[in-house]
CSV table of C-alpha atoms and ligand atoms in Angstrom, one decimal:
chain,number,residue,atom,x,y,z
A,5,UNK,CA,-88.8,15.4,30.8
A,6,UNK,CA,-86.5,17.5,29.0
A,7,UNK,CA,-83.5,16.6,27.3
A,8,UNK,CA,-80.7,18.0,25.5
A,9,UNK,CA,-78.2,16.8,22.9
A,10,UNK,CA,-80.6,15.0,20.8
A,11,UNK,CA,-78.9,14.5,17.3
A,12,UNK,CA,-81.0,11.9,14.6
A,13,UNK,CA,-78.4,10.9,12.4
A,14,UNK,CA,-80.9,9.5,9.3
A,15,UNK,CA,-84.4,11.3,8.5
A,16,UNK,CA,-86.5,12.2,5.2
A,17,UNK,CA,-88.1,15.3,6.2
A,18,UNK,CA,-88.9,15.7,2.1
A,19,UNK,CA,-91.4,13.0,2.4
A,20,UNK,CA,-95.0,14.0,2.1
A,21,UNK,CA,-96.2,12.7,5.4
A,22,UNK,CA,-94.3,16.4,7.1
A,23,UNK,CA,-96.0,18.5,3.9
A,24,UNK,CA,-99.0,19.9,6.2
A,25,UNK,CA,-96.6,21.2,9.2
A,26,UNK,CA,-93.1,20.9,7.9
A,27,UNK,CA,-91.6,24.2,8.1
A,28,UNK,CA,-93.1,24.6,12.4
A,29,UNK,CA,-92.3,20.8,13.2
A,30,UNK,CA,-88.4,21.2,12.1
A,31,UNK,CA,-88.7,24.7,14.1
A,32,UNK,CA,-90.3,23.1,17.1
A,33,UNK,CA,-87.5,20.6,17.2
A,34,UNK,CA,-84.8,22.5,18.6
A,35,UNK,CA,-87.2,23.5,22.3
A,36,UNK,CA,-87.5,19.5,22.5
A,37,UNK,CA,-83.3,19.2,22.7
A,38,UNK,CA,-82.7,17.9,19.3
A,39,UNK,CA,-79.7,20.0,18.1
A,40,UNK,CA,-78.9,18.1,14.5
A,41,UNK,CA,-80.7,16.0,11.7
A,42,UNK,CA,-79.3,15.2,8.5
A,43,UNK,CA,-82.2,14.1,6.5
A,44,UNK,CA,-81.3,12.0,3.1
A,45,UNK,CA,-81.6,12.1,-0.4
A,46,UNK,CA,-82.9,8.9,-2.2
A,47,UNK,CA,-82.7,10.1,-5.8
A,48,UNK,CA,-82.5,13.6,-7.3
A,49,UNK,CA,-85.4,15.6,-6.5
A,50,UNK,CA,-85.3,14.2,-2.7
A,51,UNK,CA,-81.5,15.3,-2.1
A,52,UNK,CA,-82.9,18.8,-3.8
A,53,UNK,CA,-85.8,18.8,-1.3
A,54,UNK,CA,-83.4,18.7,1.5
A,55,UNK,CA,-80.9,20.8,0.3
A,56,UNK,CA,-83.3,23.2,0.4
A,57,UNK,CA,-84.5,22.5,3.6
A,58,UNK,CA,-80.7,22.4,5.2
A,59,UNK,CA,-80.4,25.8,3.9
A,60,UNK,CA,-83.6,27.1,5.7
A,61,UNK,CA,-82.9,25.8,9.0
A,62,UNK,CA,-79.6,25.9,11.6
A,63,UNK,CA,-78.4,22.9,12.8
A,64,UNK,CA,-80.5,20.8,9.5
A,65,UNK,CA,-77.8,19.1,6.9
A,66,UNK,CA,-78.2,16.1,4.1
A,67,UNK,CA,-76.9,13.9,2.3
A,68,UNK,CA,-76.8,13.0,-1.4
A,69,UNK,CA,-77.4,10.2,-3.2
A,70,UNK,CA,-79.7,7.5,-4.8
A,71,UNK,CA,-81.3,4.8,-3.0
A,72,UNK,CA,-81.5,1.2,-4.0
A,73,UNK,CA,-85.1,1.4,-4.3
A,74,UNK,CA,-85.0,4.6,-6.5
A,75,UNK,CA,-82.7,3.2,-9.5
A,76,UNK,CA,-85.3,2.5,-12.0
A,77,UNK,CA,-85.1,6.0,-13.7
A,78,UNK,CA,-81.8,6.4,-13.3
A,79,UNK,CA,-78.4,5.5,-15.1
A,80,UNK,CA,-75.0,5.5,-14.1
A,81,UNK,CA,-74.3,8.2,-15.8
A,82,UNK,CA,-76.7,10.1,-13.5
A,83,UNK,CA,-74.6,9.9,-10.4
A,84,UNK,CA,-72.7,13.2,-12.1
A,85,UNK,CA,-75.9,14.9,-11.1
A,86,UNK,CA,-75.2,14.2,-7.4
A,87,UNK,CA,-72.0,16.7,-8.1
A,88,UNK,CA,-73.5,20.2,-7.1
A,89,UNK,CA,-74.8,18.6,-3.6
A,90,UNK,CA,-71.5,17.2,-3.1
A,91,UNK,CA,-69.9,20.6,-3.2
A,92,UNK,CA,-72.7,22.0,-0.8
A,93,UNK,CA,-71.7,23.1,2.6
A,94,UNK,CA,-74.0,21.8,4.6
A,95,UNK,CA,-74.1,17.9,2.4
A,96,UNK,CA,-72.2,16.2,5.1
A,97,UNK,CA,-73.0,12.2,3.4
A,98,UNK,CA,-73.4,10.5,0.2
A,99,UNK,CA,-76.3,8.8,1.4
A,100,UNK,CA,-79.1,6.5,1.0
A,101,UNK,CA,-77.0,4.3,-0.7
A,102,UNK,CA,-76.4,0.4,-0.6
A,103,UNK,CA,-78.5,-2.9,-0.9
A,104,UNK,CA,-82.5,-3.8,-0.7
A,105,UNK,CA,-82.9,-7.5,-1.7
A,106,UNK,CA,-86.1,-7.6,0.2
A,107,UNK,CA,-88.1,-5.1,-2.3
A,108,UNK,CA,-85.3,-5.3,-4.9
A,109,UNK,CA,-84.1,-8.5,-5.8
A,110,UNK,CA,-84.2,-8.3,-9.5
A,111,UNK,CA,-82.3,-5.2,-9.7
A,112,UNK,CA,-79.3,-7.0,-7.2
A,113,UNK,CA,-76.5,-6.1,-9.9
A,114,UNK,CA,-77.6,-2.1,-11.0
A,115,UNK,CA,-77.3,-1.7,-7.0
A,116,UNK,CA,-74.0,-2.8,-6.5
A,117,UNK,CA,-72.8,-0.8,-9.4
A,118,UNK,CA,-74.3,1.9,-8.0
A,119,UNK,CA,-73.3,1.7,-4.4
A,120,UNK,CA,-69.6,0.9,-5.4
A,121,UNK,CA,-70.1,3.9,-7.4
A,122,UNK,CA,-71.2,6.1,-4.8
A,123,UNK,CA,-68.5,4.5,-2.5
A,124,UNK,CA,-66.2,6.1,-5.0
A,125,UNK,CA,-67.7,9.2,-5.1
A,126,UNK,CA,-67.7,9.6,-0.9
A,127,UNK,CA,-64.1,8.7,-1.2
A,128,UNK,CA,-63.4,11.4,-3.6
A,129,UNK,CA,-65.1,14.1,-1.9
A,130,UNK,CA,-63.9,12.7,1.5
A,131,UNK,CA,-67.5,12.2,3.2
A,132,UNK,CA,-68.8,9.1,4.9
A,133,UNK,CA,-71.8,7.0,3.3
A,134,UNK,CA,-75.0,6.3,5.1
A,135,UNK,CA,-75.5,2.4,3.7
A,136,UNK,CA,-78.9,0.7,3.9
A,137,UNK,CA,-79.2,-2.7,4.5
A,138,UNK,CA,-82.3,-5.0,3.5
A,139,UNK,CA,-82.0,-8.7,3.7
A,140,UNK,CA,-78.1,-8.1,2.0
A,141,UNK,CA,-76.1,-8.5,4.4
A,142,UNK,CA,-73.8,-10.9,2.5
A,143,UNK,CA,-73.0,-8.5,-0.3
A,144,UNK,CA,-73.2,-5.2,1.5
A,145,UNK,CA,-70.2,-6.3,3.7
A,146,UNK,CA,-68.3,-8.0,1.0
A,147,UNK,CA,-68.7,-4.3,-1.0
A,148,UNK,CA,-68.0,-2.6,2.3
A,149,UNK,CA,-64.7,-4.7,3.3
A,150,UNK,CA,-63.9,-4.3,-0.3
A,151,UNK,CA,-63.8,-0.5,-0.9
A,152,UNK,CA,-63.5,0.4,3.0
A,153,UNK,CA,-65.3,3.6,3.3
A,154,UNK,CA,-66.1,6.0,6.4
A,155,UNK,CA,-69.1,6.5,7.2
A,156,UNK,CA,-72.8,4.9,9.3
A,157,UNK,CA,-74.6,1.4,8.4
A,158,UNK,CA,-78.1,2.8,9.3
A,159,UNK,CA,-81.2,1.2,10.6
A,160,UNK,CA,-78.9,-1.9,11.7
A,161,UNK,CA,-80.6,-5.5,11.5
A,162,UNK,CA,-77.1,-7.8,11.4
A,163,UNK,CA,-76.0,-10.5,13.9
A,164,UNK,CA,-73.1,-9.8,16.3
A,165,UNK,CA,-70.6,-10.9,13.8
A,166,UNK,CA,-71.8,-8.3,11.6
A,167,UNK,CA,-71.6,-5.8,14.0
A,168,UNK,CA,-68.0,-6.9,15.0
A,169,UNK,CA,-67.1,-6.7,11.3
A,170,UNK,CA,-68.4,-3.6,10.9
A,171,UNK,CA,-66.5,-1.8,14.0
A,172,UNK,CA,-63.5,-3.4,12.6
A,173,UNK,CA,-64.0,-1.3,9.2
A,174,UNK,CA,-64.2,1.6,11.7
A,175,UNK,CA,-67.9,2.2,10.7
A,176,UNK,CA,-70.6,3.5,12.9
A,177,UNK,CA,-74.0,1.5,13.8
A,178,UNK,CA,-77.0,3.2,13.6
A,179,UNK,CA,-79.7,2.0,15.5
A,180,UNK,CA,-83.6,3.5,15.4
A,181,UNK,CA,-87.3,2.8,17.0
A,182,UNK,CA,-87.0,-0.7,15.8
A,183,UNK,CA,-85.1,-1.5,19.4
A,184,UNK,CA,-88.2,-0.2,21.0
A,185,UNK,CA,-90.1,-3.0,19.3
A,186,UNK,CA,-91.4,-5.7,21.7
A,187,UNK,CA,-89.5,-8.2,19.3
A,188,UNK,CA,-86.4,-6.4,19.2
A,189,UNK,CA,-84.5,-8.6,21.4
A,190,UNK,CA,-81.8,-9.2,18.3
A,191,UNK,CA,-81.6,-5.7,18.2
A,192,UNK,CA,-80.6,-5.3,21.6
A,193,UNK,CA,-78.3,-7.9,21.8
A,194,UNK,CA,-76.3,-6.2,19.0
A,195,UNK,CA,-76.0,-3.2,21.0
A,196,UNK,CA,-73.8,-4.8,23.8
A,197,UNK,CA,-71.2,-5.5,20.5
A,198,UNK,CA,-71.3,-2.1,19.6
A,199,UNK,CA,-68.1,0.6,21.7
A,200,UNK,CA,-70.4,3.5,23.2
A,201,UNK,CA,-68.0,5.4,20.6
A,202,UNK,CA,-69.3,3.6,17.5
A,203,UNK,CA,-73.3,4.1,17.9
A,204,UNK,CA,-75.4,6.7,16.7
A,205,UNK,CA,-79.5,7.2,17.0
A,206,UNK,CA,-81.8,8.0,14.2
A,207,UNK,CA,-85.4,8.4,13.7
A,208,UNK,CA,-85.8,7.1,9.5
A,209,UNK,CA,-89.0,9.5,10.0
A,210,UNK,CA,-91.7,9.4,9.5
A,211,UNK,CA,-90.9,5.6,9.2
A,212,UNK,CA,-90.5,3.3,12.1
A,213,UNK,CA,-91.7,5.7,15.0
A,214,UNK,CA,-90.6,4.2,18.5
A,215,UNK,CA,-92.8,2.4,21.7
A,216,UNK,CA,-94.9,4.2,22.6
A,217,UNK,CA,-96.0,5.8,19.1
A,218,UNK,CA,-95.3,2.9,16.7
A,219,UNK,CA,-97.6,2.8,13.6
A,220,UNK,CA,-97.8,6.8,14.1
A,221,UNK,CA,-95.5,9.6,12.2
A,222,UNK,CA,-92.2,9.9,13.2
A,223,UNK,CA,-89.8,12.7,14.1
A,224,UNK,CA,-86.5,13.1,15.5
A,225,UNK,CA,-88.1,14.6,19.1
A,226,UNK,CA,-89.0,10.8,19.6
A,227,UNK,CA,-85.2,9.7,19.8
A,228,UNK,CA,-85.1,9.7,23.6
A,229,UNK,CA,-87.4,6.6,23.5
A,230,UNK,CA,-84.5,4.5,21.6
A,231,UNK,CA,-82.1,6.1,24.2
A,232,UNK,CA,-84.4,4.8,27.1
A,233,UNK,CA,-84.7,1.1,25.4
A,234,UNK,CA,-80.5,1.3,24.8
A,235,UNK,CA,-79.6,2.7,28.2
A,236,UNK,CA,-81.7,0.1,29.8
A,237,UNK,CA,-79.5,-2.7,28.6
A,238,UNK,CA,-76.4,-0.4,29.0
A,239,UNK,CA,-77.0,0.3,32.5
A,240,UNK,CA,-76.9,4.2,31.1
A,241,UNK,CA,-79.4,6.9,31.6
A,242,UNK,CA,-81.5,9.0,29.0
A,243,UNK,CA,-79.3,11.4,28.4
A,244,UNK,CA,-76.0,9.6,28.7
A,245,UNK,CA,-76.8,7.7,25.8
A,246,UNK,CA,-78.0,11.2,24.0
A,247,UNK,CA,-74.9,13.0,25.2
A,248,UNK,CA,-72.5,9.9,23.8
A,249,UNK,CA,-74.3,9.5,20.7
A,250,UNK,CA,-74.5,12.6,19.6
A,251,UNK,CA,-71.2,13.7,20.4
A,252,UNK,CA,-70.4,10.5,17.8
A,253,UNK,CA,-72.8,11.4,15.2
A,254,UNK,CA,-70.6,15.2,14.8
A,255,UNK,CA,-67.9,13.1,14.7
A,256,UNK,CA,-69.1,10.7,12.0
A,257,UNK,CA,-70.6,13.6,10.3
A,258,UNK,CA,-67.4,16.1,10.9
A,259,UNK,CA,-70.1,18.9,12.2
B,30,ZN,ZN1,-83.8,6.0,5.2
């Protein structure tokens, strides 16, 4: 089956696991229907890599911006590096940012300086934020209620509530292969929260590949398998859900 309107709103195609085949995978996307990827920057070099990569290929943006995972050589003083991405017309985020307590916990107050920081900075250059997550939900929406950017709350693992309190903040819920998971029955839940306006798809490849390739590389031509598992519960087809969320992702993204 062939569908159209694919969009993954939150890849890493700079990460070694594409450096065999990059350059003809990205190519090869656009016969299997996907027409747009932003794929993040976690630190300097990575928001470089896809710069680059955004420049080579239509319908390919990024974001910029440093992860909460990728702090440890990095001061605040750094985030002026981010500046020449910003300006960059095809940077359409300030993204990774946000919270990991899960790998992170010792480092809890450098992240929130930096994600406030690169709150700032989105605001500034008036472009959403693509926030991670990780066991942080406490502080991530205090931070986000706080400073009330635009932008997507990727890879979504909250309750209901959260998802409530994010649609309130006017945010946009991004949901990946994790609702294909056998256990992902909180996952699913959430999505009956969540206005068909308000949710957007994304791969996090070459993490987190979807049923029926989990454990294997990911790429964004693996989105309609999330779309399947969300239009079950929606009573939506395939390509309803791709035609919806994509048409929200240009929206969140202003493409
Ligand atoms: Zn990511």
């Amino acid at each position: 089956m062939i569908y159209k309107n694919i969009f993954d709103t939150h890849s890493h195609y700079d990460d070694e696991a594409f450096d065999s085949d990059r350059d003809e995978l990205i190519l090869s996307l656009k016969d299997k229907g996907v027409v747009g990827v932003v794929s993040c920057g976690c630190d300097v070099p990575s928001t470089a890599a896809n710069r680059d990569l955004a420049h080579k290929f239509d319908d390919f943006y990024f974001a910029a911006g440093f992860h909460p995972e990728n702090l440890e050589e990095y001061g605040i003083d750094d985030l002026s590096l981010l500046d020449e991405y910003l300006s960059d017309e095809k940077c359409v985020a300030v993204g990774e940012i946000g919270l990991d307590y899960h790998w992170m916990e010792s480092t809890k107050e450098k992240q929130k300086a930096f994600f406030e920081a690169q709150i700032e900075i989105a605001k500034n250059n008036d472009l959403p934020v693509i926030v991670h997550d990780r066991e942080a939900h406490g502080d991530t929406l205090d931070i986000l209620k706080a400073t009330k950017p635009k932008g997507v709350l990727h890879c979504f693992s909250g309750s209901k509530e959260m998802a409530r309190e994010i649609i309130k903040l006017d945010m946009y819920i991004g949901l990946n292969g994790v609702a294909t998971f056998k256990n992902a029955r909180k996952s699913l839940e959430v999505v009956k929260e969540i206005p068909l306006d308000r949710l957007v798809l994304e791969t996090d490849c070459p993490y987190l590949a979807p049923e029926p390739h989990r454990g294997k590389r990911n790429d964004s031509s693996y989105i309609p398998f999330i779309a399947e598992r969300i239009g079950e519960v929606l009573g939506m087809s395939v390509q309803e859900v791709l035609d919806q969320t994509c048409q929200n992702a240009k929206k969140l993204y202003n493409i």
